[in-house]
Tab-separated table of C-alpha atoms in Angstrom:
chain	number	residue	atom	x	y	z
A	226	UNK	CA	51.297	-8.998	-60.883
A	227	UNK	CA	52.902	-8.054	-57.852
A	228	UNK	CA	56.671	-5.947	-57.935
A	229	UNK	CA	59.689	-6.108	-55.662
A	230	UNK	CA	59.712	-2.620	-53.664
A	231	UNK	CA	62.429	-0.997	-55.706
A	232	UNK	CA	60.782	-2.000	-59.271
A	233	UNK	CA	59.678	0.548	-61.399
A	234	UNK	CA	56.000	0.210	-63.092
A	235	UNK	CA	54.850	2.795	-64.771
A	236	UNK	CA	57.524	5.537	-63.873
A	237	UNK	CA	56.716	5.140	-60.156
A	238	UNK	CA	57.967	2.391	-57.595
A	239	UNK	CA	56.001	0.256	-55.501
A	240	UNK	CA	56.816	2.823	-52.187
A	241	UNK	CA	55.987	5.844	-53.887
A	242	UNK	CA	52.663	4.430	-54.909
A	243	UNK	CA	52.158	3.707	-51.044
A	244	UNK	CA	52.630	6.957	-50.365
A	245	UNK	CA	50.796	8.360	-52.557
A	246	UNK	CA	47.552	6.584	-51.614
A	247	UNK	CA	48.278	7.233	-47.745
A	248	UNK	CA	48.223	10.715	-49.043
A	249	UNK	CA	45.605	11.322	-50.850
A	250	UNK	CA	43.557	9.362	-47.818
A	251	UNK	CA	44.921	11.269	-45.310
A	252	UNK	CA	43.705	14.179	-47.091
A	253	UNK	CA	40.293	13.200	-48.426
A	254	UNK	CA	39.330	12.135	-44.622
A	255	UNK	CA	40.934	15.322	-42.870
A	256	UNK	CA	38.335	16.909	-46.202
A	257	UNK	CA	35.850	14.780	-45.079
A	258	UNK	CA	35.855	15.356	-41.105
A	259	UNK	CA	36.135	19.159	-42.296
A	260	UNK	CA	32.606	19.190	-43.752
A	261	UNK	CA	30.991	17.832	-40.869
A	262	UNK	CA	32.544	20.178	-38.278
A	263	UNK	CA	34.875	17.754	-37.139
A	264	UNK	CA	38.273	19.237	-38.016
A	265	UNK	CA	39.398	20.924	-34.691
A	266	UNK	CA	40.743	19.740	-31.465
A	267	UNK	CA	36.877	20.025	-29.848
A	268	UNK	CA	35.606	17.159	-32.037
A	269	UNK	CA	36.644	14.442	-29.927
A	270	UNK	CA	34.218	15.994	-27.368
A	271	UNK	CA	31.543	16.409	-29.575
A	272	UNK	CA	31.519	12.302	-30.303
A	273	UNK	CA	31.900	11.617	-27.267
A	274	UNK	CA	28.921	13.503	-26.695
A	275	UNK	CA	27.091	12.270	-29.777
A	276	UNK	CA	27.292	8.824	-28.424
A	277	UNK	CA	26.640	9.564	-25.118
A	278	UNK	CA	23.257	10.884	-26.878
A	279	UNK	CA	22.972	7.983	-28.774
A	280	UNK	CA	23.080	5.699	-26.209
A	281	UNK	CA	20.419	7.537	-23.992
A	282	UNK	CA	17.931	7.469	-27.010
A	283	UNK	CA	18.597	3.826	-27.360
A	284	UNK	CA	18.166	3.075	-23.577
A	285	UNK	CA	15.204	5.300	-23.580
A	286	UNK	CA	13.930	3.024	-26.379
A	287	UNK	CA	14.022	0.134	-24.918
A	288	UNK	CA	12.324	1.286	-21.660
A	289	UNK	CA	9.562	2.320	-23.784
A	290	UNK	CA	9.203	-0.724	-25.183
A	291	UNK	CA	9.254	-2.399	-22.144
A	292	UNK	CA	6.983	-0.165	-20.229
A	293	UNK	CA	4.283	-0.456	-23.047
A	294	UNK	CA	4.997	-4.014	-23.218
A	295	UNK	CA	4.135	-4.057	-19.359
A	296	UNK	CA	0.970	-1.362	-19.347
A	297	UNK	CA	-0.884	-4.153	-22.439
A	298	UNK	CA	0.276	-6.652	-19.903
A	299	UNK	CA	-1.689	-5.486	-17.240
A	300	UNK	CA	-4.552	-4.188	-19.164
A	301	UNK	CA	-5.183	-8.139	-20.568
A	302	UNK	CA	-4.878	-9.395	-17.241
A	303	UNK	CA	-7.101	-6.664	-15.481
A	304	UNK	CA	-9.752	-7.536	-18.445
A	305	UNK	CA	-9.470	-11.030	-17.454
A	306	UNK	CA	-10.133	-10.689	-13.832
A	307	UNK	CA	-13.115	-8.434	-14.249
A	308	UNK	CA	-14.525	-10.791	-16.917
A	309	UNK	CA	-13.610	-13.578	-14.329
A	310	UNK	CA	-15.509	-11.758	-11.546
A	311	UNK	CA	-18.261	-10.717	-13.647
A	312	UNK	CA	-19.219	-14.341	-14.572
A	313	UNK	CA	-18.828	-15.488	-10.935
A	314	UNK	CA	-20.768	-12.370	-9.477
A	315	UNK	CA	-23.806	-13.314	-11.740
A	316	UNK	CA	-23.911	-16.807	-10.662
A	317	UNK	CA	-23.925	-15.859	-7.361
């Protein structure tokens, strides 16, 4: 059931209500940001920084992925070729 702004439900209007919920959010995330050390005017920095770090260990990641990807790579092929050159050195 949705009220005109100026109706009255419950003892409180529809505004009020508003209010009251931008409130109590307002205070339950500045609560929130306070328990994780991100209440003061440094905590911008310290995001920043946290995905700065983030994105280094994800890039890092990924290179290691690659570069093992790369080193099994090489150690199939290099198997290959001496199995290759083993076969044609004994027929030789």
């Amino acid at each position: 059931m949705t009220l005109p702004d100026g109706e009255k439900m419950h003892g409180i209007t529809r505004s009020e209500l508003k209010a009251l919920i931008l409130e109590a959010a307002e205070k339950g995330s500045d609560r929130a940001l306070s328990r994780i050390g991100l209440h003061d005017e440094n905590a911008v920095h310290d995001v920043k920084e946290l995905r700065d770090l983030l994105e280094g260990w994800r890039q890092t990641k990924s290179s290691v992925w690659k570069t093992a990807v790369r080193w099994v790579t090489i150690f199939v092929l290099g198997f290959v070729s001496f199995a290759v050159w083993s076969e044609f050195k004994s027929r030789l």
